[in-house]
Coordinates of C-alpha atoms in Angstrom, one line a residue:
M45 CA -116.9 25.6 14.2
P46 CA -116.9 27.5 17.5
D47 CA -114.3 30.3 17.9
N48 CA -112.7 28.5 20.9
M49 CA -111.9 25.5 18.8
R50 CA -110.3 27.6 16.0
K51 CA -108.1 29.5 18.4
K52 CA -107.0 26.3 20.0
R53 CA -106.0 24.8 16.6
R54 CA -104.1 27.9 15.6
K55 CA -102.3 27.8 18.8
I56 CA -101.3 24.1 18.3
R57 CA -100.2 24.8 14.7
F58 CA -98.1 27.7 15.9
K59 CA -96.4 25.5 18.5
M60 CA -95.7 22.8 15.9
F61 CA -94.3 25.4 13.6
I62 CA -92.0 26.7 16.3
I63 CA -90.9 23.2 17.1
L64 CA -90.2 22.5 13.4
C65 CA -88.2 25.7 13.1
F66 CA -86.1 24.7 16.1
L67 CA -85.5 21.3 14.6
L68 CA -84.6 22.7 11.3
I69 CA -82.2 25.3 12.8
G70 CA -80.6 22.6 15.0
S71 CA -80.2 20.3 11.9
L72 CA -78.6 23.1 10.0
V73 CA -76.2 23.9 12.8
C74 CA -75.2 20.2 13.1
I75 CA -74.6 19.9 9.4
D76 CA -72.5 23.1 9.4
Q77 CA -70.3 21.8 12.2
L78 CA -69.8 18.5 10.5
M79 CA -68.7 20.2 7.3
A80 CA -66.4 22.5 9.2
G81 CA -64.7 19.6 10.9
K82 CA -64.2 17.7 7.7
T83 CA -62.7 20.7 6.0
A84 CA -60.3 21.3 8.9
S85 CA -59.3 17.7 8.8
Q86 CA -58.6 17.9 5.1
D87 CA -56.6 21.1 5.6
L88 CA -54.5 19.4 8.3
E89 CA -53.8 16.4 6.1
S90 CA -52.9 18.6 3.2
A91 CA -50.5 20.7 5.4
A92 CA -48.9 17.5 6.8
A93 CA -48.4 16.2 3.2
K94 CA -46.8 19.5 2.2
D95 CA -44.5 19.3 5.3
D96 CA -43.5 15.8 4.4
E97 CA -42.8 16.8 0.8
G98 CA -40.7 19.7 2.0
A99 CA -38.8 17.7 4.6
S100 CA -37.4 15.1 2.2
P101 CA -35.3 17.5 0.2
A102 CA -34.1 19.2 3.3
T103 CA -33.2 15.8 4.9
A104 CA -31.4 14.8 1.7
V105 CA -29.5 18.1 1.7
R106 CA -28.5 17.6 5.3
S107 CA -27.5 14.0 4.6
N108 CA -25.4 15.1 1.6
L109 CA -23.8 17.9 3.7
D110 CA -23.0 15.3 6.4
V111 CA -21.4 13.0 3.8
K112 CA -19.4 15.9 2.3
Q113 CA -18.3 17.0 5.7
Q114 CA -17.3 13.4 6.7
K115 CA -15.5 12.6 3.5
P116 CA -12.7 15.1 4.0
E117 CA -12.3 14.0 7.6
T118 CA -12.1 10.4 6.5
E119 CA -9.5 11.3 3.8
K120 CA -7.7 13.3 6.4
N121 CA -7.6 10.3 8.8
T122 CA -6.4 8.0 6.1
A123 CA -3.7 10.4 5.1
S124 CA -2.7 10.7 8.7
K125 CA -2.5 7.0 9.1
E126 CA -0.3 6.6 6.0
Q127 CA 2.0 9.4 7.2
E128 CA 2.3 7.6 10.6
K129 CA 3.2 4.4 8.8
R130 CA 5.8 6.1 6.8
E131 CA 7.3 7.8 9.9
N132 CA 7.3 4.4 11.8
K133 CA 9.1 2.8 8.8
E134 CA 11.6 5.6 8.6
A135 CA 12.2 5.5 12.4
Q136 CA 12.5 1.7 12.6
P137 CA 16.3 1.5 11.8
Q138 CA 17.0 4.1 14.4
K139 CA 14.8 2.2 16.9
Q140 CA 16.7 -0.9 16.1
Q141 CA 20.0 0.8 16.7
D142 CA 18.7 2.4 19.9
T143 CA 17.7 -1.1 21.1
L144 CA 21.1 -2.4 20.4
N145 CA 22.7 0.5 22.2
N146 CA 20.5 -0.2 25.2
K147 CA 21.4 -3.8 25.2
G148 CA 25.1 -2.8 25.2
K149 CA 24.5 -0.9 28.5
K150 CA 22.8 -3.9 30.1
E151 CA 25.6 -6.2 28.9
E152 CA 28.3 -4.1 30.5
Q153 CA 26.3 -4.2 33.7
S154 CA 26.1 -8.0 33.3
A155 CA 29.9 -8.2 32.9
A156 CA 30.4 -6.0 36.0
S157 CA 28.3 -8.4 38.1
G158 CA 30.9 -11.2 37.6
K159 CA 29.2 -13.3 34.8
K160 CA 31.4 -14.7 32.1
L161 CA 30.9 -12.7 29.0
V162 CA 31.9 -13.6 25.4
Y163 CA 31.5 -11.8 22.1
L164 CA 31.2 -14.0 19.1
T165 CA 32.4 -12.1 16.1
F166 CA 32.3 -13.3 12.5
D167 CA 34.4 -11.7 9.7
D168 CA 34.1 -11.6 5.9
G169 CA 30.4 -12.3 5.6
P170 CA 27.7 -12.7 4.7
S171 CA 28.2 -15.9 2.8
D172 CA 26.2 -18.9 1.6
A173 CA 26.7 -20.4 5.0
T174 CA 25.3 -17.5 7.0
K175 CA 21.7 -18.5 7.0
E176 CA 22.6 -21.8 8.5
L177 CA 24.7 -20.0 11.1
L178 CA 21.8 -17.7 12.0
K179 CA 19.6 -20.7 12.4
I180 CA 22.1 -22.4 14.8
L181 CA 22.5 -19.2 16.8
K182 CA 18.7 -18.9 17.2
D183 CA 18.5 -22.5 18.4
Y184 CA 21.0 -21.7 21.1
E185 CA 19.5 -18.3 21.8
M186 CA 22.9 -16.7 21.3
K187 CA 23.9 -13.4 19.6
A188 CA 26.8 -12.4 17.5
T189 CA 28.4 -9.5 15.7
F190 CA 29.1 -9.7 12.0
F191 CA 31.9 -7.6 10.5
T192 CA 30.8 -7.6 6.9
L193 CA 32.5 -7.0 3.5
A194 CA 30.7 -4.6 1.1
P195 CA 30.7 -7.0 -2.0
N196 CA 29.2 -9.8 0.1
V197 CA 26.5 -7.4 1.5
N198 CA 25.5 -6.6 -2.0
Q199 CA 25.3 -10.3 -2.8
H200 CA 23.2 -11.3 0.2
P201 CA 20.8 -8.4 1.1
D202 CA 18.1 -10.7 2.5
T203 CA 20.6 -12.4 4.8
M204 CA 21.6 -8.9 6.1
K205 CA 18.0 -8.2 6.9
Q206 CA 17.7 -11.5 8.7
M207 CA 20.8 -10.7 10.8
V208 CA 19.1 -7.5 12.0
D209 CA 15.7 -9.1 12.5
D210 CA 17.3 -11.8 14.7
G211 CA 19.0 -9.2 16.9
H212 CA 22.6 -9.5 15.8
A213 CA 25.0 -6.6 15.5
I214 CA 26.4 -5.4 12.2
G215 CA 30.0 -4.1 11.7
L216 CA 32.2 -3.1 8.8
H217 CA 35.2 -5.0 7.5
G218 CA 35.9 -2.9 4.3
V219 CA 35.7 -3.7 0.6
T220 CA 38.8 -5.4 -0.8
H221 CA 40.3 -7.3 2.2
K222 CA 43.7 -6.8 0.6
L223 CA 46.6 -5.4 2.5
D224 CA 48.1 -3.5 -0.3
Q225 CA 44.8 -1.8 -1.2
F226 CA 43.2 -1.3 2.2
Y227 CA 46.2 0.3 3.8
K228 CA 47.7 2.0 0.7
D229 CA 47.4 5.6 1.9
P230 CA 46.1 7.7 4.9
H231 CA 42.5 7.9 3.6
S232 CA 42.1 4.4 2.0
P233 CA 40.8 2.7 5.2
L234 CA 38.2 5.5 5.6
E235 CA 37.1 5.2 1.9
E236 CA 36.6 1.5 2.2
M237 CA 34.7 1.8 5.5
L238 CA 32.4 4.5 4.1
E239 CA 31.6 2.4 1.1
N240 CA 30.9 -0.6 3.4
Q241 CA 28.8 1.6 5.6
R242 CA 26.8 2.8 2.6
V243 CA 25.9 -0.6 1.3
V244 CA 25.0 -1.9 4.8
D245 CA 22.7 1.1 5.2
E246 CA 21.0 0.4 1.9
A247 CA 20.5 -3.3 2.8
T248 CA 19.3 -2.9 6.4
G249 CA 18.5 0.8 7.1
I250 CA 21.2 0.8 9.8
K251 CA 24.2 3.1 9.7
T252 CA 26.8 1.3 11.8
Y253 CA 30.1 2.7 12.9
L254 CA 31.6 -0.5 14.3
I255 CA 34.7 -1.5 12.3
R256 CA 37.4 -4.2 12.2
T257 CA 40.3 -3.6 9.8
P258 CA 41.5 -6.6 7.7
Y259 CA 44.0 -8.8 9.6
G260 CA 43.6 -6.5 12.6
S261 CA 44.8 -3.1 13.4
V262 CA 48.4 -4.1 14.3
P263 CA 50.8 -3.7 12.6
S264 CA 49.3 -2.4 9.4
L265 CA 47.0 0.5 10.5
T266 CA 49.0 3.7 10.8
A267 CA 48.5 6.4 13.4
D268 CA 47.2 8.7 10.7
Q269 CA 44.7 6.2 9.4
R270 CA 43.5 5.4 12.9
S271 CA 43.1 9.2 13.6
I272 CA 41.1 9.8 10.4
L273 CA 38.8 6.9 11.2
K274 CA 38.2 8.2 14.7
E275 CA 37.5 11.7 13.3
H276 CA 34.6 10.1 11.3
D277 CA 33.3 8.4 14.5
F278 CA 34.2 4.9 13.5
I279 CA 34.8 2.5 16.5
L280 CA 37.7 0.1 16.0
W281 CA 37.6 -3.5 17.3
D282 CA 40.2 -6.2 17.4
W283 CA 40.0 -9.5 19.3
N284 CA 41.7 -11.3 22.2
V285 CA 40.7 -14.9 21.3
D286 CA 41.8 -16.1 17.8
S287 CA 40.1 -19.3 16.6
D288 CA 42.5 -19.8 13.6
D289 CA 39.5 -21.3 11.9
W290 CA 40.8 -19.9 8.5
K291 CA 43.9 -22.1 9.0
F292 CA 42.3 -25.3 10.5
R293 CA 39.1 -25.4 8.4
D294 CA 37.8 -28.2 10.7
K295 CA 36.8 -28.7 14.3
R296 CA 40.3 -28.1 15.6
Y297 CA 39.5 -24.4 15.8
V298 CA 37.0 -25.2 18.6
S299 CA 39.7 -26.7 20.7
A300 CA 41.9 -23.7 20.0
V301 CA 39.2 -21.3 21.3
I302 CA 38.4 -23.4 24.4
K303 CA 42.1 -23.5 25.3
Q304 CA 42.3 -19.7 25.1
L305 CA 39.0 -19.2 27.1
E306 CA 40.4 -21.4 29.9
A307 CA 43.5 -19.2 30.0
R308 CA 41.3 -16.1 30.3
V309 CA 39.0 -17.3 33.0
D310 CA 39.8 -14.3 35.2
H311 CA 39.1 -11.8 32.5
P312 CA 35.6 -10.1 32.5
S313 CA 35.1 -10.7 28.8
S314 CA 36.5 -12.3 25.7
V315 CA 36.2 -11.3 22.0
I316 CA 36.4 -14.4 19.7
L317 CA 37.5 -14.0 16.1
L318 CA 35.7 -16.4 13.8
H319 CA 34.9 -16.3 10.1
D320 CA 31.6 -16.6 8.3
T321 CA 32.5 -19.7 6.2
A322 CA 31.0 -23.1 5.8
A323 CA 34.0 -24.8 7.5
T324 CA 33.4 -22.7 10.6
V325 CA 29.6 -23.1 10.6
N326 CA 29.9 -26.9 10.3
H327 CA 31.5 -27.2 13.8
I328 CA 30.2 -24.1 15.6
S329 CA 27.7 -26.1 17.6
L330 CA 30.6 -27.7 19.5
L331 CA 31.8 -24.3 20.6
L332 CA 28.3 -23.2 21.6
D333 CA 27.8 -26.4 23.6
Y334 CA 30.9 -25.5 25.5
L335 CA 29.8 -22.0 26.2
V336 CA 26.4 -23.2 27.5
E337 CA 28.0 -25.9 29.7
H338 CA 30.4 -23.3 31.3
D339 CA 27.9 -20.6 31.9
Y340 CA 29.1 -18.1 29.3
E341 CA 26.8 -15.3 28.1
T342 CA 27.1 -14.3 24.5
H343 CA 26.4 -10.6 23.8
I344 CA 26.5 -8.3 20.8
I345 CA 28.9 -5.4 20.4
T346 CA 27.3 -2.0 20.4
A347 CA 28.4 1.7 20.2
D348 CA 28.4 1.7 24.0
T349 CA 30.6 -1.3 24.4
K350 CA 34.2 -0.6 25.5
P351 CA 36.2 -1.6 22.4
F352 CA 39.3 -3.9 22.5
H353 CA 42.4 -2.8 20.6
F354 CA 45.6 -4.7 20.2
D355 CA 47.7 -1.7 21.3
S356 CA 45.7 -0.9 24.4
Y357 CA 46.0 -4.2 26.3

């Protein structure tokens, strides 16, 4: 074979070798890059998995901390609400008395404007007839003042609560309702009124200072007894219209009241003495009808109402 041909073949083989080398090197580079990318991807997935595993306990801890932090706050709020309820309950009697006092101021203004004003007052209760009386008063949208006896308050605590809930005023009439016991010495009226006040407070939560002495303040209440009662802030009330319902025990007491009201037409107000008994309640609607027809307003007695005394008029 000529030398030229040999040289030419060697040159071709060399070129092919060079090309194969380049191809081989290129393949190795590609394989290496692919392997590196796969490894990096696995590393990233592994790192992400570790992060997830690490995050769950941290999240749980934070959640637990949040619950622990919120729980005391919730308990604090609950305790605060309970305290508020107790305070509202304790303040309710005072609010009721304040409401009655405010009504008293408005009632005096009403009387000053020329409207006919009447105070319905019921002594000796509560009784078995009181609930019916309260129902009738509610039907007529009228208010009254109840001068109660301590033993009857103890027997009818629910009725006492209803009186207050219905917006009526509560007063004191003593314990025994006996002349020889109530007026026996300078301090006996005070002692009976304090006992009466205590049981009313227990039944209603209201500490009232409105009083009416048995059979009225004249002639039995002495100057010393009156002074002692006043020193203890008790407010004495008598009446200027006597129904004599205790004597009639039928509807004739209504006529007796109407006759006296007609004679007092020029007076700014009238205080009617009635008794919390079945005989009175049976005919009270006749009197209330008259009051409605003749434009009378019935109001309650309060601590701000100017009291009527037998010896001052």
